[in-house]
Structures are given as structure tokens and as C-alpha cells.
Tab-separated table of C-alpha atoms in Angstrom:
chain	number	residue	atom	x	y	z
A	1	MET	CA	16.207	7.031	-34.550
A	2	SER	CA	18.858	8.942	-36.685
A	3	LEU	CA	20.302	12.147	-35.880
A	4	GLN	CA	18.634	14.085	-38.694
A	5	HIS	CA	15.173	12.756	-37.336
A	6	LEU	CA	16.122	13.627	-33.681
A	7	SER	CA	17.033	17.330	-34.793
A	8	ARG	CA	13.782	17.591	-36.514
A	9	PHE	CA	12.070	16.340	-33.731
A	10	SER	CA	13.672	18.742	-31.029
A	11	GLN	CA	13.765	22.115	-32.771
A	12	PRO	CA	10.087	22.342	-33.015
A	13	LEU	CA	9.743	21.424	-29.262
A	14	ASN	CA	12.647	23.651	-28.139
A	15	GLY	CA	10.435	26.667	-27.522
A	16	LEU	CA	7.474	24.765	-26.010
A	17	LEU	CA	9.746	23.017	-23.359
A	18	ALA	CA	11.479	26.205	-22.587
A	19	ALA	CA	8.080	27.830	-21.888
A	20	ALA	CA	6.597	24.797	-20.090
A	21	GLY	CA	9.856	24.821	-17.767
A	22	LEU	CA	9.470	28.829	-17.258
A	23	ILE	CA	5.840	28.617	-16.283
A	24	ALA	CA	6.539	25.886	-13.751
A	25	VAL	CA	9.538	27.744	-12.224
A	26	ALA	CA	7.092	30.977	-11.873
A	27	ALA	CA	4.414	28.840	-10.333
A	28	LEU	CA	6.852	27.269	-8.052
A	29	THR	CA	7.329	30.623	-6.167
A	30	THR	CA	3.552	30.647	-5.431
A	31	PRO	CA	3.715	30.153	-1.441
A	32	ASP	CA	0.334	28.780	-1.035
A	33	LEU	CA	0.736	25.736	-3.473
A	34	THR	CA	-0.444	22.291	-2.292
A	35	PRO	CA	2.301	19.745	-1.870
A	36	SER	CA	0.668	17.697	-4.751
A	37	VAL	CA	0.827	20.406	-7.159
A	38	ARG	CA	4.392	21.545	-6.117
A	39	THR	CA	5.501	18.022	-6.720
A	40	GLY	CA	3.732	17.910	-10.332
A	41	LEU	CA	5.655	21.059	-11.180
A	42	ASN	CA	8.934	19.674	-10.076
A	43	VAL	CA	8.294	16.604	-11.997
A	44	LEU	CA	7.603	18.910	-15.095
A	45	LEU	CA	11.289	20.627	-14.705
A	46	VAL	CA	12.723	17.084	-14.378
A	47	ALA	CA	11.039	15.965	-17.585
A	48	VAL	CA	12.139	19.444	-19.244
A	49	TRP	CA	15.704	18.670	-18.053
A	50	LEU	CA	15.674	15.371	-19.562
A	51	ALA	CA	14.599	16.451	-22.750
A	52	TYR	CA	17.365	18.822	-22.802
A	53	LEU	CA	19.793	16.281	-21.620
A	54	ALA	CA	18.817	14.150	-24.760
A	55	GLN	CA	19.092	17.286	-26.931
A	56	LEU	CA	22.883	17.853	-25.554
A	57	ALA	CA	23.628	14.224	-26.274
A	58	GLU	CA	22.156	14.583	-30.111
A	59	THR	CA	24.259	17.950	-30.438
A	60	LEU	CA	27.557	16.255	-28.981
A	61	LEU	CA	27.095	13.287	-31.653
A	62	ALA	CA	26.305	15.581	-34.390
A	63	ARG	CA	29.311	17.799	-33.445
A	64	LYS	CA	31.569	14.560	-33.277
A	65	ALA	CA	30.314	13.348	-36.692
A	66	ARG	CA	30.900	16.903	-38.379
A	67	GLY	CA	33.738	18.133	-36.937
A	68	PRO	CA	34.612	20.142	-33.638
A	69	GLN	CA	34.011	23.499	-35.422
A	70	ASP	CA	30.375	22.688	-36.208
A	71	ARG	CA	27.471	23.437	-33.961
A	72	LYS	CA	29.537	25.380	-31.300
A	73	ALA	CA	26.848	28.027	-30.225
A	74	GLU	CA	24.487	25.110	-29.967
A	75	LEU	CA	26.918	23.002	-27.769
A	76	ILE	CA	27.223	25.871	-25.441
A	77	LEU	CA	23.506	26.912	-24.956
A	78	ASP	CA	22.402	23.040	-24.687
A	79	GLY	CA	25.436	22.491	-21.990
A	80	LEU	CA	24.110	25.453	-19.786
A	81	ALA	CA	20.643	24.333	-20.186
A	82	VAL	CA	21.718	20.766	-18.441
A	83	ILE	CA	24.652	21.812	-16.170
A	84	VAL	CA	23.276	25.026	-14.379
A	85	PRO	CA	20.174	23.350	-13.136
A	86	LEU	CA	22.402	20.142	-12.048
A	87	ALA	CA	24.488	22.550	-10.408
A	88	ALA	CA	21.945	24.151	-8.622
A	89	LEU	CA	20.989	20.685	-7.148
A	90	PHE	CA	24.068	20.379	-5.237
A	91	LEU	CA	24.956	24.003	-4.648
A	92	ALA	CA	21.837	25.985	-4.019
A	93	GLY	CA	19.169	25.895	-1.310
A	94	SER	CA	16.148	23.862	-1.772
A	95	ARG	CA	13.933	27.163	-2.069
A	96	ASP	CA	15.944	28.514	-4.824
A	97	ARG	CA	16.831	25.362	-6.811
A	98	SER	CA	14.250	25.845	-9.558
A	99	LEU	CA	15.185	29.467	-10.103
A	100	TYR	CA	18.259	28.136	-12.049
A	101	CYS	CA	16.207	26.914	-14.561
A	102	CYS	CA	15.562	30.200	-15.849
A	103	ILE	CA	18.786	29.460	-17.703
A	104	TRP	CA	16.240	28.224	-20.151
A	105	LEU	CA	15.347	31.543	-20.999
A	106	LEU	CA	18.470	31.367	-23.393
A	107	LYS	CA	17.003	28.315	-25.204
A	108	PRO	CA	14.951	30.248	-27.972
A	109	LEU	CA	18.393	31.863	-29.131
A	110	ARG	CA	19.556	28.264	-30.219
A	111	ASP	CA	17.416	27.846	-33.361
A	112	SER	CA	16.471	31.463	-33.954
A	113	THR	CA	17.586	33.040	-36.935
A	114	PHE	CA	16.141	36.567	-35.756
A	115	PHE	CA	18.886	36.852	-33.105
A	116	ARG	CA	21.707	35.974	-35.286
A	117	LEU	CA	20.292	38.509	-37.683
A	118	LEU	CA	20.155	41.048	-34.804
A	119	GLY	CA	23.592	40.120	-33.814
A	120	ARG	CA	24.904	41.067	-37.310
A	121	VAL	CA	22.829	44.374	-37.427
A	122	VAL	CA	24.055	45.588	-33.889
A	123	GLY	CA	27.579	44.597	-35.085
A	124	ASN	CA	27.284	46.354	-38.384
A	125	GLU	CA	25.910	49.450	-36.671
A	126	ALA	CA	28.098	49.409	-33.491
A	127	ARG	CA	29.944	52.751	-34.190
A	128	ASN	CA	26.523	54.682	-34.602
A	129	LEU	CA	24.694	52.854	-31.763
A	130	VAL	CA	27.718	53.731	-29.680
A	131	GLY	CA	27.517	57.407	-30.714
A	132	VAL	CA	23.890	57.813	-29.861
A	133	THR	CA	24.475	56.147	-26.635
A	134	SER	CA	27.166	58.345	-25.834
A	135	ILE	CA	24.743	61.451	-26.435
A	136	PHE	CA	22.263	59.634	-23.990
A	137	GLY	CA	24.906	59.470	-21.398
A	138	ILE	CA	25.857	63.138	-21.630
A	139	VAL	CA	22.230	64.218	-21.493
A	140	LEU	CA	21.655	62.117	-18.531
A	141	PHE	CA	24.437	63.331	-16.666
A	142	GLY	CA	23.639	66.834	-17.608
A	143	ALA	CA	20.004	66.802	-16.683
A	144	ALA	CA	20.827	65.097	-13.316
A	145	LEU	CA	23.432	67.846	-12.819
A	146	ALA	CA	20.813	70.687	-13.807
A	147	GLY	CA	18.006	69.007	-11.769
A	148	TYR	CA	20.331	68.993	-8.779
A	149	LEU	CA	21.432	72.611	-8.937
A	150	ILE	CA	17.753	73.804	-9.443
A	151	GLU	CA	15.965	71.604	-6.992
A	152	ARG	CA	18.366	70.745	-4.260
A	153	ASP	CA	17.107	73.657	-2.044
A	154	VAL	CA	13.544	72.897	-2.677
A	155	GLN	CA	13.513	69.134	-2.356
A	156	PRO	CA	16.667	68.144	-0.546
A	157	ASP	CA	15.140	64.848	0.263
A	158	ARG	CA	14.880	63.962	-3.702
A	159	PHE	CA	17.429	66.044	-5.353
A	160	GLY	CA	19.713	66.382	-2.672
A	161	SER	CA	22.867	64.879	-4.504
A	162	ILE	CA	23.492	64.208	-8.207
A	163	PRO	CA	23.158	60.511	-7.569
A	164	GLN	CA	19.579	61.028	-6.263
A	165	ALA	CA	18.693	63.327	-9.180
A	166	MET	CA	19.952	60.735	-11.798
A	167	TRP	CA	16.713	58.522	-11.219
A	168	TRP	CA	14.770	61.574	-11.930
A	169	ALA	CA	17.105	62.197	-15.063
A	170	VAL	CA	16.463	58.498	-16.158
A	171	VAL	CA	12.787	58.423	-15.728
A	172	THR	CA	12.363	61.759	-17.704
A	173	LEU	CA	14.943	61.352	-20.224
A	174	SER	CA	12.938	57.825	-20.968
A	175	THR	CA	9.779	59.516	-21.046
A	176	THR	CA	8.363	57.268	-18.701
A	177	GLY	CA	7.532	59.704	-16.106
A	178	TYR	CA	6.644	57.764	-12.954
A	179	GLY	CA	5.613	60.765	-10.811
A	180	ASP	CA	7.530	59.847	-7.584
A	181	GLU	CA	10.150	62.932	-8.171
A	182	ILE	CA	8.764	66.068	-9.693
A	183	PRO	CA	10.146	69.242	-10.115
A	184	GLN	CA	8.597	72.156	-8.250
A	185	SER	CA	10.252	75.015	-9.474
A	186	PHE	CA	9.503	76.742	-12.748
A	187	ALA	CA	12.899	76.278	-14.000
A	188	GLY	CA	12.757	72.704	-13.044
A	189	ARG	CA	9.646	72.184	-15.102
A	190	VAL	CA	11.204	73.700	-18.076
A	191	LEU	CA	14.267	71.557	-17.657
A	192	ALA	CA	12.020	68.561	-17.681
A	193	GLY	CA	10.311	69.231	-20.682
A	194	LEU	CA	13.524	69.781	-22.647
A	195	VAL	CA	14.901	66.582	-21.162
A	196	MET	CA	11.758	64.687	-22.322
A	197	MET	CA	11.874	66.170	-25.892
A	198	SER	CA	15.717	65.239	-25.944
A	199	GLY	CA	14.618	61.593	-24.765
A	200	ILE	CA	12.156	61.345	-27.609
A	201	GLY	CA	14.916	62.385	-30.352
A	202	ILE	CA	17.524	60.039	-28.881
A	203	PHE	CA	15.025	57.023	-29.036
A	204	ALA	CA	14.196	58.010	-32.399
A	205	LEU	CA	17.859	57.859	-33.584
A	206	TRP	CA	18.345	54.498	-31.857
A	207	ALA	CA	15.205	53.212	-33.687
A	208	GLY	CA	16.252	54.614	-37.046
A	209	ILE	CA	19.611	53.161	-36.777
A	210	LEU	CA	18.312	49.879	-36.225
A	211	ALA	CA	15.712	49.909	-38.661
A	212	THR	CA	17.891	51.040	-41.237
A	213	GLY	CA	20.378	47.992	-40.363
A	214	PHE	CA	17.789	45.621	-40.543
A	215	TYR	CA	16.626	46.844	-43.897
A	216	GLU	CA	20.171	46.777	-45.142
A	217	GLU	CA	20.753	43.394	-43.880
A	218	VAL	CA	17.582	41.934	-45.181
A	219	ARG	CA	18.136	43.380	-48.508
A	220	ARG	CA	21.650	41.997	-48.707
A	221	GLN	CA	20.400	38.635	-47.647
A	222	ASP	CA	17.660	38.837	-50.146
A	223	PHE	CA	20.038	39.885	-53.015
A	224	VAL	CA	22.644	36.975	-52.277
A	225	ARG	CA	19.653	34.362	-52.326
A	226	ASN	CA	18.098	36.027	-55.498
A	227	TRP	CA	21.557	35.797	-57.097
A	228	GLN	CA	21.702	31.875	-56.484
A	229	LEU	CA	18.095	31.480	-57.770
A	230	VAL	CA	18.871	33.476	-60.915
A	231	ALA	CA	22.226	31.902	-61.672
A	232	ALA	CA	20.294	28.493	-61.627
A	233	VAL	CA	17.990	29.285	-64.393
A	234	PRO	CA	19.605	28.394	-67.695
A	235	LEU	CA	18.398	31.344	-69.686
A	236	PHE	CA	20.590	33.633	-67.462
A	237	GLN	CA	23.768	31.345	-67.159
A	238	LYS	CA	25.485	32.857	-69.991
A	239	LEU	CA	25.194	36.379	-68.728
A	240	GLY	CA	27.877	38.580	-67.320
A	241	SER	CA	27.825	39.722	-63.684
A	242	GLY	CA	26.621	43.165	-64.596
A	243	ALA	CA	23.499	41.751	-66.359
A	244	LEU	CA	22.884	39.398	-63.576
A	245	VAL	CA	22.904	42.265	-61.129
A	246	GLU	CA	20.039	44.000	-63.184
A	247	ILE	CA	17.987	40.884	-63.383
A	248	VAL	CA	18.370	39.928	-59.835
A	249	ARG	CA	16.981	43.735	-59.068
A	250	ALA	CA	14.097	43.292	-61.555
A	251	LEU	CA	13.117	39.602	-60.420
A	252	ARG	CA	10.713	38.900	-57.327
A	253	ARG	CA	11.090	35.564	-55.359
A	254	ARG	CA	7.944	33.250	-54.677
A	255	VAL	CA	7.334	30.107	-53.354
A	256	VAL	CA	4.013	28.551	-53.644
A	257	PRO	CA	2.716	25.125	-52.132
A	258	ALA	CA	1.537	22.159	-54.240
A	259	GLY	CA	-1.845	22.619	-55.552
A	260	THR	CA	-1.692	26.417	-55.846
A	261	VAL	CA	-3.158	27.875	-58.823
A	262	ILE	CA	-0.351	30.357	-59.759
A	263	CYS	CA	-2.154	32.080	-62.784
A	264	ARG	CA	-5.984	31.649	-64.157
A	265	LYS	CA	-7.005	31.665	-67.591
A	266	GLY	CA	-8.696	34.949	-68.955
A	267	GLU	CA	-7.202	37.118	-66.125
A	268	ALA	CA	-5.114	40.108	-66.825
A	269	GLY	CA	-1.493	39.275	-66.988
A	270	ASP	CA	1.067	41.633	-65.510
A	271	GLN	CA	3.831	39.224	-64.842
A	272	MET	CA	5.722	36.339	-66.223
A	273	PHE	CA	7.550	33.565	-64.029
A	274	PHE	CA	10.884	31.678	-64.114
A	275	ILE	CA	10.976	28.288	-62.435
A	276	VAL	CA	13.797	27.461	-59.921
A	277	GLU	CA	12.459	24.539	-58.502
A	278	GLY	CA	9.507	22.339	-58.625
A	279	ARG	CA	7.025	21.625	-61.367
A	280	VAL	CA	3.726	23.145	-62.765
A	281	ASN	CA	0.849	22.214	-64.952
A	282	ILE	CA	-0.317	24.379	-67.827
A	283	ALA	CA	-4.060	23.355	-68.470
A	284	ALA	CA	-3.973	24.376	-72.178
A	285	GLN	CA	-5.789	22.590	-74.869
A	286	THR	CA	-2.846	20.127	-74.821
A	287	PRO	CA	-1.871	20.230	-71.103
A	288	VAL	CA	2.035	20.692	-70.218
A	289	GLU	CA	4.216	20.197	-67.258
A	290	LEU	CA	7.216	22.603	-67.145
A	291	GLY	CA	10.033	21.914	-64.610
A	292	ALA	CA	12.987	23.956	-63.296
A	293	GLY	CA	14.632	26.234	-65.861
A	294	SER	CA	11.481	26.856	-67.591
A	295	PHE	CA	9.616	29.847	-67.856
A	296	PHE	CA	5.558	30.817	-68.267
A	297	GLY	CA	3.206	33.470	-68.578
A	298	GLU	CA	5.224	35.437	-71.277
A	299	MET	CA	2.655	35.680	-73.737
A	300	ALA	CA	0.371	38.019	-71.500
A	301	LEU	CA	3.309	40.396	-71.031
A	302	ILE	CA	4.284	40.374	-74.845
A	303	SER	CA	0.700	40.611	-76.481
A	304	GLY	CA	-1.288	42.423	-73.588
A	305	ALA	CA	-4.023	39.637	-74.052
A	306	PRO	CA	-5.543	38.006	-71.000
A	307	ARG	CA	-4.132	34.480	-69.588
A	308	SER	CA	-4.575	31.874	-72.091
A	309	ALA	CA	-4.126	29.117	-69.851
A	310	THR	CA	-4.612	28.212	-65.910
A	311	VAL	CA	-1.105	27.161	-64.374
A	312	THR	CA	-1.145	25.150	-61.017
A	313	ALA	CA	1.799	24.226	-58.975
A	314	ILE	CA	2.226	20.408	-58.996
A	315	THR	CA	4.814	20.333	-56.373
A	316	GLU	CA	6.137	23.368	-54.019
A	317	VAL	CA	7.443	25.526	-56.483
A	318	SER	CA	10.106	28.457	-56.518
A	319	LEU	CA	9.582	30.869	-58.628
A	320	LEU	CA	10.998	34.313	-59.858
A	321	SER	CA	8.498	36.471	-61.160
A	322	LEU	CA	8.833	39.547	-63.879
A	323	TYR	CA	6.585	42.346	-63.867
A	324	ALA	CA	5.699	43.980	-67.193
A	325	ALA	CA	7.521	47.148	-66.606
A	326	ASP	CA	10.881	45.243	-65.556
A	327	PHE	CA	10.224	43.088	-68.952
A	328	GLN	CA	10.270	46.263	-70.884
A	329	VAL	CA	13.850	47.299	-68.991
A	330	LEU	CA	15.112	44.011	-69.656
A	331	SER	CA	14.206	43.797	-73.210
A	332	THR	CA	16.255	47.233	-73.557
A	333	SER	CA	19.194	46.001	-71.770
A	334	ASN	CA	19.377	42.499	-72.537
A	335	PRO	CA	17.735	42.170	-76.081
A	336	GLU	CA	18.945	38.559	-76.646
A	337	ILE	CA	16.977	37.247	-73.702
A	338	ALA	CA	13.824	39.192	-74.551
A	339	GLU	CA	14.336	37.442	-77.977
A	340	ILE	CA	14.463	34.325	-76.614
A	341	ILE	CA	11.317	35.036	-74.422
A	342	ARG	CA	9.572	36.078	-77.489
A	343	ASN	CA	10.526	33.412	-79.706
A	344	THR	CA	9.313	30.890	-77.174
A	345	ALA	CA	5.875	32.557	-76.898
A	346	ILE	CA	5.560	32.536	-80.575
A	347	GLU	CA	6.393	28.770	-80.592
A	348	ARG	CA	3.903	28.089	-77.929
A	349	SER	CA	1.161	30.209	-79.581
A	350	GLY	CA	1.587	28.205	-82.847
A	351	GLY	CA	3.009	31.027	-84.578
A	352	THR	CA	0.887	33.878	-83.564
A	353	LEU	CA	0.448	35.896	-80.121
A	354	LYS	CA	-3.207	36.222	-80.943
A	355	ASN	CA	-4.528	33.590	-78.554
């Protein structure tokens, strides 16, 4: 089996293997298991470990073939998944050996693009996040100090020191409210209300910063990907960077599987499509196949008439769609492109746009 096939085989199973192993670890902590069940769970852990050993071997071979700088993060995670449980076999007591398999919690990080995205967002927004965290720390210590001063004589067993009051401050500021420590005085309860409202505001700031960071990062990735797709369309290759920016903002990416009906004859047409990859079939009086670099659906935009043909994806197709409103903007800013689209529509309609 080639490295590429082994990689495709191992990656979809990575999360499943981690889940199976962690479930076995959790089950082994149950005290009343029968010996046969306990043995079966240990066999499952060994099977998962062997699978991760094979994945580590694949990573080492792939890294050797592609260079020492390739797949460094994967190598670290794969190595930890194998070495830590193996070390526990010799260094830990028999009761706790299986617990070291909890290192497999990190395995989902290996293939997940989300965690990479999260890392970039946190890195980009680090200054703002640190600022809000500083505010959290200031409010937390201030609330503990005020709670200590107000409640120390009323509840010396719970608010007898600032460290003791700190637990109440954490619970209140996070609006968890366990109820194990409650201010008894009126001033203490007013303080608790203010701390709760401060906590809501601080967590809202955290959420807002992260949400904005995710939005900006996803928009940046989409812009780069759409730029590459637009630049691959022959119609746009002669444009300057300024015109390309306008088109990238106007076009919407869409991927459809083979056999999907993209548009139907007779329905209202509010968008046209540029093919980046794949082939489509236009079921007109004379069926036509279009491939990468072609476009269709323009007649409905120009004439306002219903769709004149049904278009179906022959293969998986990567499309860029242009809506009617954006087409009007494009026609104004780039009349040469609009003219090419109109001429193509006239040619396809046999010299008239009425059909």
C-alpha cells in the first residue's frame, strides 16, 4: 500500500480510534468490571496503540521523502501518542497505566483545520484578548477584596481571607452561582450583583473579539481562494489587480457534485455561472458540453427571460456565480467583459436574445 493510500486510510479513522481508546480508558476506571471485560478493553487499547504506531511509521516515511521540515506537527503528535503509553507500561503502576492513553485527546488536533484556524485567530487577536483578560483579573481581585472587607465579620469561615473570597469571586464573576458561598449583608449582595453584570460584559467582550477574529480570518481565506479561482478563468486573466478585486468581491464560489441540476429550463434566472473546474451539459435543442473557463446562464441576466435550457453537472463542478445586481456593477466598471458576455449570449441565441 502506498503512502498516499495509507494516509487516506488513516486520517478518517483518526478520530474514531481516539474515541474508542478514550472510551476504553474511561471504562477501565469502573471498579466492578469482570476480568473478561477488563481484558477486552486492554486489548482494544493495544489495538489502538498499534494503529497509531503504524501512523507514526507512515509519518516518518513521508517526512523522509518530502524533507525534514514537512509534517513536523504531525510527527510530534504521532510520536506522543505512541511514546507516552509505552513509557507508562514501564514507569507507571498497573492501576494507572491506561490513564496515560489520555494523550490521545490530542490526536484530533492532527488533521483538524479548525484548530489551525483557531490558533491563527488567537494569534491575530492576542493583544485584545490579553487586554480583556487583564480586566478580568482586575475585577476578580477587586471583587475578592471587597467581598472580604464586607463579609469577613459576618462569615469568617467563608470570607475570612482574600484567597477564600477569591472562590466566591470566580463563581460570581463567571455567573455560575454554585450557591456554596452567598453574601449575607445587603452591601455584599449589591456587590454580587455588580460582579455578575461585570462578568457578563467581560465574557461578551471575549466572545465579540473571537467572533470578529473568526470572521476576518475566514473572509481572508475566502478572498485568497476566490482570487485564485477568478484568476484561472480566461475571461478575467487580462484584467489588472484592481479590476480583479472588484470581481472577486462580486463572485460567489459554489461546488456541485456530478449529476446535480444547476439551473432548470423555464425558471427565473437571477445569476450566471463561470466554470472553474469540471464539465456541464446544456440540454438545449442541440446539447452542448462546457468545460473549465466557460460560462453559462448569461442570457437570463441580459434579457430578463426565463432560463432557456437545463444545465446539469457531468462531473463535480467548481463554479463562480454572478448575481444580476453584481452583473450591472460589473458592466459599468468593466464594459469590455460585459461586452464579451453579451456577444456570447447573442451568438448562443442565434442573433437574438428573445429565446
